[in-house]
Coordinates of C-alpha atoms (C1' of nucleotides) in Angstrom, one line a residue:
Chain A
M1481 CA -35.6 135.1 50.1
T1482 CA -36.9 138.6 50.8
P1483 CA -37.6 141.1 48.1
A1484 CA -34.7 143.1 49.3
E1485 CA -32.4 140.1 48.8
L1486 CA -33.9 139.4 45.4
S1487 CA -33.4 143.1 44.4
A1488 CA -29.8 142.9 45.5
A1489 CA -29.3 139.7 43.5
L1490 CA -30.8 141.3 40.4
R1491 CA -28.5 144.3 40.8
A1492 CA -25.5 142.0 41.1
V1493 CA -26.5 140.3 37.9
L1494 CA -26.8 143.7 36.1
L1495 CA -23.4 144.7 37.3
S1496 CA -21.8 141.4 36.2
A1497 CA -23.4 141.8 32.8
Q1498 CA -22.1 145.3 32.6
A1499 CA -18.6 144.2 33.6
D1500 CA -18.7 141.5 30.9
G1501 CA -19.6 144.1 28.3
V1502 CA -23.0 142.5 27.7
L1503 CA -24.7 145.6 29.0
A1504 CA -23.4 148.7 27.4
L1505 CA -23.7 151.1 30.3
A1506 CA -21.5 152.9 32.7
A1507 CA -21.4 151.2 36.1
D1508 CA -23.1 154.2 37.7
Q1509 CA -26.0 153.9 35.3
V1510 CA -27.1 150.7 37.1
P1511 CA -29.6 152.0 39.6
E1512 CA -28.7 151.8 43.3
T1513 CA -31.9 149.9 44.1
V1514 CA -33.6 147.7 41.5
T1515 CA -37.3 147.6 42.1
V1516 CA -39.0 144.2 42.3
E1517 CA -42.8 144.2 42.7
R1518 CA -45.5 141.8 43.3
P1519 CA -47.2 141.3 39.9
R1520 CA -50.9 141.7 39.7
Q1521 CA -51.4 138.4 38.0
R1522 CA -50.4 135.3 39.8
E1523 CA -49.2 133.6 36.6
H1524 CA -46.6 136.3 36.3
G1525 CA -44.6 134.7 39.0
D1526 CA -43.7 135.7 42.5
W1527 CA -41.9 138.9 41.7
A1528 CA -41.5 141.1 38.6
S1529 CA -39.1 143.8 37.5
N1530 CA -39.3 146.3 34.8
V1531 CA -35.6 147.1 35.0
A1532 CA -34.9 145.9 31.5
L1533 CA -37.5 148.3 30.1
Q1534 CA -35.9 151.2 32.0
L1535 CA -32.3 150.4 31.0
A1536 CA -32.9 149.3 27.4
K1537 CA -32.9 152.8 25.9
K1538 CA -29.8 153.9 27.7
A1539 CA -28.0 150.7 26.7
G1540 CA -29.2 151.0 23.1
V1541 CA -30.7 147.5 22.9
A1542 CA -34.2 146.1 22.5
P1543 CA -35.8 145.7 25.9
R1544 CA -36.6 142.0 25.4
D1545 CA -33.1 141.2 24.4
L1546 CA -31.7 142.9 27.5
A1547 CA -34.3 141.1 29.6
Q1548 CA -33.4 137.8 28.1
A1549 CA -29.7 138.3 28.9
V1550 CA -30.6 139.3 32.5
A1551 CA -33.0 136.4 32.8
E1552 CA -30.3 133.8 31.8
R1553 CA -28.0 135.1 34.5
L1554 CA -30.6 135.5 37.2
S1555 CA -32.0 132.0 36.7
T1556 CA -28.6 130.6 38.0
V1557 CA -29.0 132.5 41.3
P1558 CA -29.7 130.0 44.2
G1559 CA -33.3 130.1 45.3
V1560 CA -34.5 131.4 41.9
A1561 CA -36.6 128.7 40.2
Q1562 CA -37.5 130.4 37.0
V1563 CA -37.2 133.7 35.2
D1564 CA -39.4 134.5 32.2
V1565 CA -39.4 137.4 29.9
A1566 CA -42.9 138.7 29.2
G1567 CA -44.6 141.4 27.3
P1568 CA -42.4 144.3 26.2
G1569 CA -39.6 143.1 28.5
F1570 CA -40.8 142.4 32.0
L1571 CA -38.8 139.9 34.1
N1572 CA -41.1 137.5 35.8
I1573 CA -39.4 135.7 38.6
T1574 CA -40.5 132.6 40.4
L1575 CA -38.7 131.4 43.6
D1576 CA -38.1 127.9 44.9
A1577 CA -40.8 127.1 47.4
A1578 CA -37.9 126.7 49.9
A1579 CA -36.4 130.1 49.2
A1580 CA -39.9 131.7 49.4
G1581 CA -40.9 129.8 52.5
E1582 CA -37.7 130.8 54.3
L1583 CA -39.4 134.2 54.9
A1584 CA -41.7 132.6 57.4
R1585 CA -38.8 132.0 59.7
T1586 CA -37.3 135.4 58.9
V1587 CA -40.5 137.0 60.1
V1588 CA -41.0 134.9 63.2
E1589 CA -37.4 135.5 64.3
A1590 CA -37.6 139.3 63.7
G1591 CA -40.8 139.5 65.7
E1592 CA -41.9 143.0 66.5
E1593 CA -38.9 144.3 64.6
Y1594 CA -40.2 143.0 61.3
G1595 CA -41.3 145.8 59.1
R1596 CA -39.2 148.4 60.9
S1597 CA -36.2 150.0 59.3
Q1598 CA -33.5 152.5 60.0
A1599 CA -34.2 154.6 56.8
N1600 CA -34.8 157.7 58.9
A1601 CA -32.5 156.9 61.7
G1602 CA -31.2 159.9 63.5
E1603 CA -33.8 162.2 62.2
R1604 CA -35.7 164.2 64.9
I1605 CA -39.2 165.0 63.8
N1606 CA -41.7 167.2 65.6
L1607 CA -45.2 166.2 64.5
E1608 CA -47.9 168.6 65.4
F1609 CA -51.5 167.5 64.9
V1610 CA -55.0 168.1 66.3
S1611 CA -54.2 171.4 68.0
A1612 CA -57.9 172.1 68.3
N1613 CA -58.9 175.2 70.3
P1614 CA -60.2 174.4 73.7
T1615 CA -63.5 176.1 73.1
G1616 CA -65.5 172.9 72.9
P1617 CA -65.2 169.1 72.8
L1618 CA -63.1 167.6 70.0
H1619 CA -65.3 167.1 67.0
I1620 CA -65.1 164.6 64.2
G1621 CA -62.7 166.7 62.1
G1622 CA -60.2 166.8 64.9
V1623 CA -60.6 163.1 65.5
R1624 CA -59.5 162.3 62.0
W1625 CA -56.2 164.1 62.6
A1626 CA -55.8 162.3 65.9
A1627 CA -56.2 158.9 64.2
V1628 CA -54.1 159.8 61.1
G1629 CA -51.5 161.8 63.0
D1630 CA -50.8 159.2 65.6
A1631 CA -50.6 156.5 63.0
L1632 CA -48.2 158.7 61.0
A1633 CA -46.1 159.1 64.2
R1634 CA -45.9 155.4 64.6
V1635 CA -45.0 154.8 61.0
L1636 CA -42.3 157.4 61.2
E1637 CA -40.9 155.8 64.3
A1638 CA -40.9 152.5 62.5
S1639 CA -38.7 154.1 59.9
G1640 CA -36.2 154.9 62.6
A1641 CA -37.1 158.5 63.2
Q1642 CA -37.4 160.0 66.6
V1643 CA -40.8 161.6 66.8
A1644 CA -42.3 164.0 69.3
R1645 CA -46.1 164.3 69.1
E1646 CA -47.1 167.9 69.8
Y1647 CA -50.4 169.6 70.5
Y1648 CA -50.4 173.4 70.0
F1649 CA -52.8 174.6 72.6
N1650 CA -54.4 177.9 71.7
D1651 CA -55.2 179.6 75.0
H1652 CA -54.8 183.1 73.7
G1653 CA -56.8 185.4 71.5
S1654 CA -60.3 186.3 70.5
Q1655 CA -61.8 182.8 70.1
I1656 CA -60.9 182.2 73.7
D1657 CA -62.5 185.5 74.7
R1658 CA -65.7 184.5 73.0
F1659 CA -65.6 181.2 74.9
A1660 CA -65.2 183.1 78.2
R1661 CA -68.0 185.5 77.4
S1662 CA -70.2 182.5 76.5
L1663 CA -69.5 180.8 79.8
L1664 CA -70.2 184.0 81.7
A1665 CA -73.5 184.7 79.8
R1666 CA -74.7 181.1 80.5
A1667 CA -73.8 181.3 84.2
R1668 CA -75.9 184.5 84.4
G1669 CA -78.8 182.9 82.6
Q1670 CA -78.4 185.1 79.5
E1671 CA -78.4 184.4 75.8
A1672 CA -75.1 183.4 74.3
P1673 CA -73.3 186.3 72.7
E1674 CA -73.9 186.7 68.9
D1675 CA -70.5 185.3 68.0
G1676 CA -70.3 182.9 71.0
Y1677 CA -70.7 179.2 71.6
G1678 CA -74.0 177.7 72.6
G1679 CA -73.7 174.0 73.1
A1680 CA -74.9 172.2 76.2
Y1681 CA -71.3 171.7 77.3
I1682 CA -71.0 175.5 77.9
G1683 CA -73.6 175.2 80.7
E1684 CA -71.8 172.3 82.3
I1685 CA -68.4 174.0 82.2
A1686 CA -69.9 177.2 83.5
E1687 CA -71.4 175.3 86.5
R1688 CA -68.1 173.5 87.2
V1689 CA -66.2 176.8 87.1
R1690 CA -68.6 178.3 89.7
A1691 CA -68.5 175.2 91.9
D1692 CA -64.7 175.0 91.8
A1693 CA -64.5 178.7 92.8
V1694 CA -66.9 178.2 95.7
A1695 CA -65.1 175.0 96.8
A1696 CA -61.8 176.9 96.8
G1697 CA -63.3 179.6 99.1
E1698 CA -63.4 182.1 96.3
P1699 CA -66.4 184.2 95.4
D1700 CA -68.9 182.8 92.9
P1701 CA -67.6 184.5 89.7
V1702 CA -71.1 185.5 88.6
T1703 CA -71.2 188.0 91.4
L1704 CA -68.1 189.7 90.2
S1705 CA -68.1 192.6 87.7
D1706 CA -67.7 191.8 84.0
A1707 CA -64.0 191.9 83.5
P1708 CA -62.8 189.9 86.5
A1709 CA -65.7 187.4 86.1
Q1710 CA -64.8 186.8 82.5
E1711 CA -61.2 186.3 83.5
V1712 CA -62.2 183.6 86.0
F1713 CA -64.4 181.8 83.4
R1714 CA -61.6 182.1 80.8
A1715 CA -58.8 180.7 83.0
R1716 CA -60.7 177.9 84.6
G1717 CA -62.9 177.2 81.7
V1718 CA -60.0 176.7 79.3
E1719 CA -58.4 174.5 81.9
L1720 CA -61.5 172.3 82.2
M1721 CA -62.2 172.1 78.5
F1722 CA -58.6 171.2 77.8
A1723 CA -58.5 168.5 80.4
E1724 CA -61.6 167.0 78.8
I1725 CA -60.0 167.0 75.4
K1726 CA -56.9 165.5 76.7
Q1727 CA -58.9 162.8 78.5
S1728 CA -60.9 162.0 75.3
L1729 CA -57.7 161.7 73.3
H1730 CA -56.2 159.5 75.9
D1731 CA -59.2 157.2 75.8
F1732 CA -58.7 157.2 72.0
R1733 CA -55.1 156.0 72.7
V1734 CA -53.5 159.2 71.5
D1735 CA -51.2 160.9 73.9
F1736 CA -49.0 163.8 73.1
D1737 CA -45.4 164.3 74.3
V1738 CA -45.8 168.0 74.5
Y1739 CA -48.9 170.2 75.0
F1740 CA -47.6 173.6 73.9
H1741 CA -49.4 176.7 75.2
E1742 CA -49.6 179.5 72.8
E1743 CA -49.7 181.9 75.7
S1744 CA -46.2 180.8 76.8
L1745 CA -44.8 182.2 73.5
H1746 CA -46.1 185.6 74.5
S1747 CA -45.2 185.5 78.1
S1748 CA -41.7 184.0 77.7
G1749 CA -40.5 186.6 75.1
A1750 CA -40.3 184.0 72.4
V1751 CA -42.3 186.2 70.0
E1752 CA -39.9 189.1 70.5
H1753 CA -36.9 186.8 70.1
A1754 CA -38.2 185.5 66.8
I1755 CA -39.0 188.9 65.5
A1756 CA -35.6 190.2 66.5
R1757 CA -34.0 187.3 64.7
L1758 CA -35.9 188.1 61.5
R1759 CA -35.1 191.7 61.9
E1760 CA -31.4 190.8 62.2
L1761 CA -31.8 188.8 59.0
G1762 CA -33.2 191.9 57.3
H1763 CA -36.7 190.7 56.5
V1764 CA -38.7 193.0 58.8
Y1765 CA -39.9 196.5 58.1
E1766 CA -42.3 199.1 59.5
A1767 CA -45.2 200.6 57.5
D1768 CA -48.6 202.2 58.3
G1769 CA -47.8 201.9 62.0
A1770 CA -47.5 198.2 61.9
T1771 CA -44.5 195.8 61.7
W1772 CA -44.3 193.6 58.6
L1773 CA -42.5 190.5 57.5
R1774 CA -41.4 190.7 53.9
T1775 CA -42.7 187.2 52.9
T1776 CA -43.1 188.2 49.3
E1777 CA -39.4 187.9 49.0
F1778 CA -39.9 184.2 49.5
G1779 CA -42.9 183.6 47.2
D1780 CA -45.8 184.6 49.4
D1781 CA -48.6 186.6 47.7
K1782 CA -48.3 189.6 50.0
D1783 CA -46.3 190.7 53.0
R1784 CA -47.7 189.8 56.4
V1785 CA -48.3 192.0 59.4
I1786 CA -46.6 190.6 62.5
I1787 CA -47.3 193.4 64.9
R1788 CA -50.5 195.2 64.4
S1789 CA -50.7 199.0 64.5
D1790 CA -52.3 198.8 67.9
G1791 CA -49.2 197.1 69.2
M1792 CA -50.7 193.6 69.5
P1793 CA -48.9 190.7 67.8
A1794 CA -50.8 189.3 64.9
Y1795 CA -51.6 185.5 64.9
I1796 CA -48.7 184.7 62.7
A1797 CA -46.3 186.2 65.2
G1798 CA -47.1 183.2 67.4
D1799 CA -46.4 180.8 64.5
L1800 CA -43.1 182.4 63.8
A1801 CA -42.0 182.1 67.4
Y1802 CA -43.4 178.5 67.6
Y1803 CA -41.5 177.4 64.6
L1804 CA -38.3 178.9 65.8
D1805 CA -38.8 177.3 69.2
K1806 CA -39.2 173.9 67.6
R1807 CA -36.0 174.3 65.7
E1808 CA -34.2 175.6 68.7
R1809 CA -35.4 172.6 70.6
G1810 CA -33.3 170.5 68.2
F1811 CA -35.9 169.2 65.7
D1812 CA -34.6 168.7 62.2
R1813 CA -38.1 168.7 60.8
A1814 CA -41.3 170.3 61.9
I1815 CA -44.4 168.6 60.4
I1816 CA -47.7 170.2 60.9
M1817 CA -51.0 168.6 60.0
L1818 CA -53.8 171.0 59.1
G1819 CA -57.3 170.9 57.8
A1820 CA -58.1 172.0 54.3
D1821 CA -59.5 175.2 55.6
H1822 CA -55.9 176.2 56.5
H1823 CA -54.3 175.6 53.2
G1824 CA -54.0 179.3 52.6
Y1825 CA -51.3 179.4 55.3
I1826 CA -48.9 177.3 53.5
G1827 CA -47.4 180.1 51.4
R1828 CA -46.7 182.4 54.3
M1829 CA -45.5 179.6 56.5
M1830 CA -43.0 178.4 53.9
A1831 CA -41.9 182.0 53.3
M1832 CA -41.4 182.4 57.1
C1833 CA -39.3 179.2 57.1
S1834 CA -37.1 180.6 54.3
A1835 CA -36.8 183.9 56.1
F1836 CA -35.2 182.1 59.0
G1837 CA -32.7 180.7 56.5
D1838 CA -34.3 177.2 56.6
T1839 CA -35.4 175.1 53.6
P1840 CA -39.2 174.9 53.0
W1841 CA -40.5 171.3 52.7
V1842 CA -37.4 170.0 54.4
N1843 CA -37.2 171.7 57.8
L1844 CA -40.9 172.6 57.7
E1845 CA -43.6 170.4 56.2
I1846 CA -47.3 171.1 56.1
L1847 CA -49.7 168.3 55.5
I1848 CA -53.2 169.3 54.4
G1849 CA -56.0 166.9 55.1
Q1850 CA -59.4 167.2 53.6
L1851 CA -62.5 167.6 55.8
V1852 CA -64.9 165.0 57.0
N1853 CA -68.5 165.3 55.9
L1854 CA -71.3 163.9 57.9
V1855 CA -74.1 162.2 56.1
S1856 CA -77.4 161.1 57.6
G1857 CA -80.2 159.5 55.6
G1858 CA -78.3 160.2 52.5
E1859 CA -78.4 163.9 53.3
P1860 CA -75.3 166.0 54.3
V1861 CA -75.4 167.2 57.9
R1862 CA -74.1 170.6 58.5
M1863 CA -72.1 170.6 61.7
S1864 CA -73.2 173.4 64.0
K1865 CA -72.3 173.9 67.6
R1866 CA -75.4 175.9 68.0
A1867 CA -77.7 173.4 66.4
G1868 CA -76.3 170.6 68.4
T1869 CA -75.3 168.6 65.3
V1870 CA -71.8 168.3 66.4
V1871 CA -70.4 164.7 66.6
T1872 CA -67.7 164.6 69.2
I1873 CA -64.9 162.2 69.7
D1874 CA -66.7 160.7 72.6
D1875 CA -69.9 160.2 70.5
L1876 CA -67.9 158.4 67.8
V1877 CA -66.2 156.1 70.3
D1878 CA -69.5 155.4 72.0
A1879 CA -71.0 154.5 68.7
V1880 CA -68.3 152.2 67.2
G1881 CA -65.4 151.8 69.7
V1882 CA -61.9 153.0 69.5
D1883 CA -60.6 150.3 67.1
A1884 CA -63.3 150.8 64.5
A1885 CA -63.1 154.6 64.7
R1886 CA -59.4 154.8 64.4
Y1887 CA -59.3 152.3 61.6
A1888 CA -62.1 153.9 59.7
L1889 CA -60.5 157.3 59.9
A1890 CA -57.0 156.1 59.1
R1891 CA -57.7 153.8 56.2
S1892 CA -58.5 156.6 53.7
S1893 CA -56.0 159.0 52.2
A1894 CA -56.0 162.4 54.0
D1895 CA -56.2 163.9 50.5
S1896 CA -59.8 162.7 50.1
A1897 CA -62.7 164.3 51.8
I1898 CA -64.5 161.4 53.5
D1899 CA -68.2 160.9 54.2
L1900 CA -69.1 159.4 57.5
D1901 CA -72.6 158.0 57.6
L1902 CA -74.1 158.7 61.0
D1903 CA -76.8 156.1 60.7
L1904 CA -74.3 153.5 59.7
L1905 CA -72.1 154.3 62.7
A1906 CA -75.0 154.2 65.1
R1907 CA -76.5 151.1 63.6
A1908 CA -73.8 148.5 63.5
T1909 CA -70.2 147.8 63.1
N1910 CA -70.4 144.8 60.8
E1911 CA -69.5 146.6 57.6
N1912 CA -66.2 147.7 58.9
P1913 CA -63.0 146.2 57.4
V1914 CA -61.3 146.5 60.7
F1915 CA -63.1 143.3 61.8
Y1916 CA -61.9 141.5 58.8
V1917 CA -58.3 142.2 59.7
Q1918 CA -58.8 141.7 63.4
Y1919 CA -60.6 138.4 62.8
A1920 CA -57.6 137.2 60.8
H1921 CA -55.4 137.9 63.7
A1922 CA -57.8 136.2 66.2
R1923 CA -57.7 133.2 63.8
T1924 CA -54.0 133.0 63.8
A1925 CA -54.0 133.0 67.6
N1926 CA -56.7 130.3 67.7
V1927 CA -54.8 128.1 65.3
A1928 CA -51.7 128.6 67.4
R1929 CA -53.6 127.5 70.5
N1930 CA -55.0 124.5 68.8
A1931 CA -51.6 123.5 67.4
G1932 CA -50.2 123.8 70.9
A1933 CA -52.9 121.5 72.3
L1934 CA -52.2 118.9 69.6
N1935 CA -48.4 119.0 70.1
V1936 CA -47.6 120.7 66.8
R1937 CA -44.5 122.6 67.7
R1938 CA -42.5 125.0 65.6
E1939 CA -39.2 124.0 67.2
D1940 CA -39.6 120.4 66.0
A1941 CA -39.2 121.2 62.3
F1942 CA -39.1 123.9 59.7
D1943 CA -38.9 122.7 56.1
P1944 CA -39.8 125.7 53.9
A1945 CA -39.9 123.5 50.7
L1946 CA -43.2 122.1 52.1
L1947 CA -44.8 125.5 51.7
D1948 CA -45.6 124.8 48.1
H1949 CA -49.4 125.3 48.0
P1950 CA -50.4 128.2 45.6
S1951 CA -52.1 130.0 48.5
E1952 CA -48.9 129.8 50.5
A1953 CA -47.0 131.5 47.7
V1954 CA -49.5 134.3 47.8
L1955 CA -49.4 134.6 51.6
L1956 CA -45.6 134.6 51.7
G1957 CA -45.6 137.3 49.0
Q1958 CA -47.9 139.4 51.1
L1959 CA -45.8 138.9 54.2
A1960 CA -42.7 140.0 52.3
E1961 CA -44.4 143.4 51.5
L1962 CA -44.6 144.8 55.0
P1963 CA -41.2 146.5 55.1
R1964 CA -41.8 148.2 51.7
V1965 CA -45.3 149.3 52.7
V1966 CA -44.1 150.8 56.0
A1967 CA -41.2 152.5 54.3
Q1968 CA -43.5 154.0 51.7
A1969 CA -46.1 155.0 54.2
A1970 CA -43.4 156.9 56.1
E1971 CA -41.9 158.5 53.1
L1972 CA -45.1 159.7 51.7
R1973 CA -46.7 160.5 55.0
E1974 CA -49.6 158.2 54.1
P1975 CA -50.3 155.8 56.9
H1976 CA -53.5 154.6 55.2
R1977 CA -51.3 152.4 53.0
V1978 CA -50.7 150.2 56.1
A1979 CA -54.4 149.6 56.5
R1980 CA -55.0 148.7 52.9
Y1981 CA -52.0 146.4 53.0
L1982 CA -53.4 144.6 56.1
E1983 CA -56.7 144.0 54.3
E1984 CA -54.9 142.3 51.5
L1985 CA -52.8 140.3 53.9
A1986 CA -55.9 139.2 55.9
S1987 CA -57.5 138.1 52.7
A1988 CA -54.5 136.0 51.7
Y1989 CA -54.5 134.5 55.2
H1990 CA -58.2 133.6 55.2
K1991 CA -57.8 131.9 51.8
W1992 CA -54.9 130.0 53.0
Y1993 CA -56.7 128.9 56.2
D1994 CA -59.5 127.6 54.0
Q1995 CA -57.2 125.4 52.0
C1996 CA -54.2 124.4 54.2
R1997 CA -54.6 123.0 57.7
V1998 CA -52.0 123.6 60.4
T1999 CA -53.3 120.9 62.7
P2000 CA -53.9 117.3 61.9
M2001 CA -57.4 116.0 61.3
G2002 CA -58.7 113.2 63.5
D2003 CA -56.1 110.5 64.1
E2004 CA -53.7 111.9 61.5
P2005 CA -50.1 112.0 62.8
V2006 CA -48.3 115.4 63.2
T2007 CA -46.1 115.9 60.2
D2008 CA -43.4 118.4 59.3
T2009 CA -46.0 120.0 57.0
H2010 CA -48.1 120.9 60.0
R2011 CA -45.1 122.1 61.9
T2012 CA -43.8 124.2 59.0
R2013 CA -47.3 125.7 58.4
L2014 CA -47.4 126.7 62.0
W2015 CA -44.3 128.9 61.3
L2016 CA -46.3 130.5 58.4
N2017 CA -49.3 131.0 60.7
D2018 CA -47.3 132.6 63.4
A2019 CA -45.4 134.8 60.9
T2020 CA -48.8 136.0 59.6
R2021 CA -49.9 136.7 63.2
Q2022 CA -46.8 138.7 63.8
V2023 CA -47.2 140.8 60.7
L2024 CA -50.9 141.5 61.4
A2025 CA -50.0 142.5 64.9
N2026 CA -47.2 144.7 63.8
G2027 CA -49.4 146.4 61.2
L2028 CA -52.4 146.9 63.5
G2029 CA -50.0 148.3 66.0
L2030 CA -48.8 150.9 63.5
L2031 CA -52.4 152.1 63.3
G2032 CA -53.0 152.1 67.0
V2033 CA -55.6 149.3 66.6
S2034 CA -55.7 146.3 68.9
A2035 CA -54.9 142.8 67.7
P2036 CA -57.3 140.6 69.6
E2037 CA -56.5 137.0 70.6
R2038 CA -60.1 136.0 70.4
M2039 CA -63.2 137.5 68.9
Chain B
rG1090 C1' -60.6 186.6 39.9
rC1091 C1' -56.5 183.6 42.2
rC1092 C1' -55.0 179.2 45.3
rC1093 C1' -55.5 173.9 47.4
rC1094 C1' -57.9 168.9 47.3
rC1095 C1' -61.2 165.6 44.9
rG1096 C1' -63.9 163.3 40.4
rU1097 C1' -62.4 155.3 39.4
rA1098 C1' -68.2 149.7 40.0
rG1099 C1' -75.0 151.0 42.8
rC1100 C1' -72.4 153.0 47.7
rU1101 C1' -67.6 154.0 50.6
rC1102 C1' -62.8 154.1 48.8
rA1103 C1' -57.6 151.8 47.1
rG1104 C1' -54.3 152.1 43.1
rU1105 C1' -47.3 158.4 43.5
rG1106 C1' -45.5 155.5 34.4
rG1107 C1' -46.3 149.1 33.5
rA1108 C1' -49.2 143.6 31.8
rU1109 C1' -56.4 141.9 31.5
rA1110 C1' -58.0 148.9 36.7
rG1111 C1' -59.0 146.4 42.4
rA1112 C1' -61.2 145.8 47.6
rG1113 C1' -65.1 146.2 51.2
rC1114 C1' -70.2 146.7 51.3
rG1115 C1' -74.5 145.8 48.1
rU1116 C1' -77.1 141.9 44.2
rC1117 C1' -77.8 136.8 43.1
rG1118 C1' -76.2 131.6 44.0
rG1119 C1' -73.2 127.9 46.6
rA1120 C1' -69.8 125.8 50.9
rC1121 C1' -70.0 124.4 58.2
rU1122 C1' -70.3 116.3 62.0
rU1123 C1' -63.0 117.8 61.2
rC1124 C1' -58.0 124.4 63.2
rU1125 C1' -64.0 130.0 65.0
rA1126 C1' -68.8 130.7 58.6
rA1127 C1' -67.0 138.0 61.7
rU1128 C1' -64.7 133.0 56.8
rC1129 C1' -64.4 130.9 51.8
rC1130 C1' -66.0 130.0 46.4
rG1131 C1' -68.8 131.7 42.4
rU1132 C1' -72.0 135.8 40.2
rU1133 C1' -73.3 140.9 39.1
rG1134 C1' -71.2 145.2 38.1
rG1135 C1' -66.4 150.4 34.7
rU1136 C1' -66.4 155.7 28.2
rC1137 C1' -61.0 155.7 35.5
rG1138 C1' -65.4 163.6 34.7
rC1139 C1' -64.3 165.5 29.2
rA1140 C1' -60.7 166.9 25.4
rG1141 C1' -55.8 167.4 23.9
rG1142 C1' -50.4 166.5 24.9
rU1143 C1' -45.8 163.8 26.7
rU1144 C1' -43.9 158.0 25.8
rC1145 C1' -42.5 151.9 24.1
rG1146 C1' -46.5 152.2 27.7
rA1147 C1' -51.1 157.1 31.2
rA1148 C1' -56.4 156.2 36.2
rU1149 C1' -51.3 158.0 37.4
rC1150 C1' -47.3 163.2 34.5
rC1151 C1' -48.5 168.3 31.6
rU1152 C1' -52.3 171.9 29.5
rG1153 C1' -57.4 173.4 29.0
rC1154 C1' -62.4 172.8 30.2
rC1155 C1' -66.7 170.8 33.3
rG1156 C1' -68.5 169.3 38.2
rG1157 C1' -68.0 168.9 43.8
rG1158 C1' -65.5 170.6 48.4
rG1159 C1' -62.4 174.2 50.9
rG1160 C1' -59.7 178.8 51.2
rC1161 C1' -57.9 183.9 49.8
rA1162 C1' -57.8 189.8 57.0
rC1163 C1' -53.6 194.7 60.9
rC1164 C1' -59.6 187.3 62.9
rA1165 C1' -57.6 183.4 65.6

RNA sequence: GCCCCCGUAGCUCAGUGGAUAGAGCGUCGGACUUCUAAUCCGUUGGUCGCAGGUUCGAAUCCUGCCGGGGGCACCA
């Protein structure tokens, strides 16, 4: 019996009590979904519900009395072994071993589908993340969004949504100009400009730009005058830098469906189109020689300039056009993941969303993630491109590998600033929980191999009543949780919940492995207990694989 | 000054109103001739920043304060 089935049974019991007049409530006061949870304490049964506590006041009865009435009816439901009323009015439910064990077959038969739902079916989501400027390699902060964003995309897909991963590629504006000037200066053997970029990669990119130009039969750009030289370094430098970022992300197993060029918004007329639309809606005005969007009408602190007095579009003009473009491409919802240093944009972005006639936090959602701090020798390291203390995505992968890096970055809530210890990363990988989870998966695979070799076959028997060991009740309970965890992770945009869940599941599996053998010892005959346990082993393997897949982490067959 | 996030075990962090607040690492001590010991068992460890409030019940929600981080452009 799955928790969803138990929940439905509990609701049916409430409705029957209501129909019989035992529960003095209107039918619509019985909640649509009755929550059942895994109790913290094992002795509180397999599942618990606080529904009696919640309904008692409305029904005008004592919580324990209501709970008692529900318990009597629920205990007659097939598969329910025992229902106890505890504390102020909790219902503690224990299932028959057979009903609980049935889940092993449910999971095995569902396979990769187990844990997925259709909760968000039909929803088209545009998920924008990373979007780092191509002025240098992707550093640790961007990598966090790559890991979390891609995991979120997978979790949303598992909830039935159609998700497009999008990278907003900023190839326009003053930071790019600084990048181009830095390349040119380096190529000429000069100091980097005051506000420029000075890392070693600048020299490498500059050399490649020159070599490519010469190879193509064009003049070496350093021989050109300033303006055209800078333009060559800008165009080709951005291209090279971006290709490098893309490759690094690909090696990190993060691939975007769309790499959107900011410049295209300006060249295609999308900016004018968006401004015209807002003007039509009456939210645009002229003042002090500039063009403004009246965002204060929608809760922003101040109105925003969209066309500067020098005629150039302000940065937000691109955002306006980009948002409208996403909506016109048919996305119901645009989700943007930004670092904490961007939180000040939320007000104006939501105001902009309203100005277009959309609903903030429905059609547009902005997720703010806190920054990553680097620590070395217990001391915070200030990242500086000039000082060379930048940790790039490639450095991170070289140090710990893709699996450990993705897992470590995705297992914490994005709301928390995390500290990454450089010494720890460089030293070893043994303190990483990812191995605990991966090892559990490798174990399930190994057990399955051994079972096969000893002729323990699933198809020969499945008798769930034999899964009656205490560690099996715990393991089955954990397996039952995946759908709820995935649904919650999707709804809250918190993929780290999947990682935490996997750690608990791995723990339950390791304990079970320690106490219950799947394969016979020595000359022991193969029994139905062995065969049925193989179902449980394989169900666990499936859930671990599904969960690791949601995080973009591999599920190894051997370690 | 205003805005956002955080404050939970020695460290890194879970816990979106429920029962005795958890995990990993760390400490100390046990368990491998039988499915991989990257494991398991035990031990150590807490005024959930502080003070009020809401309620049957608060780490969780509200208010104020303290501490840490990050923001408040006709920059991008």
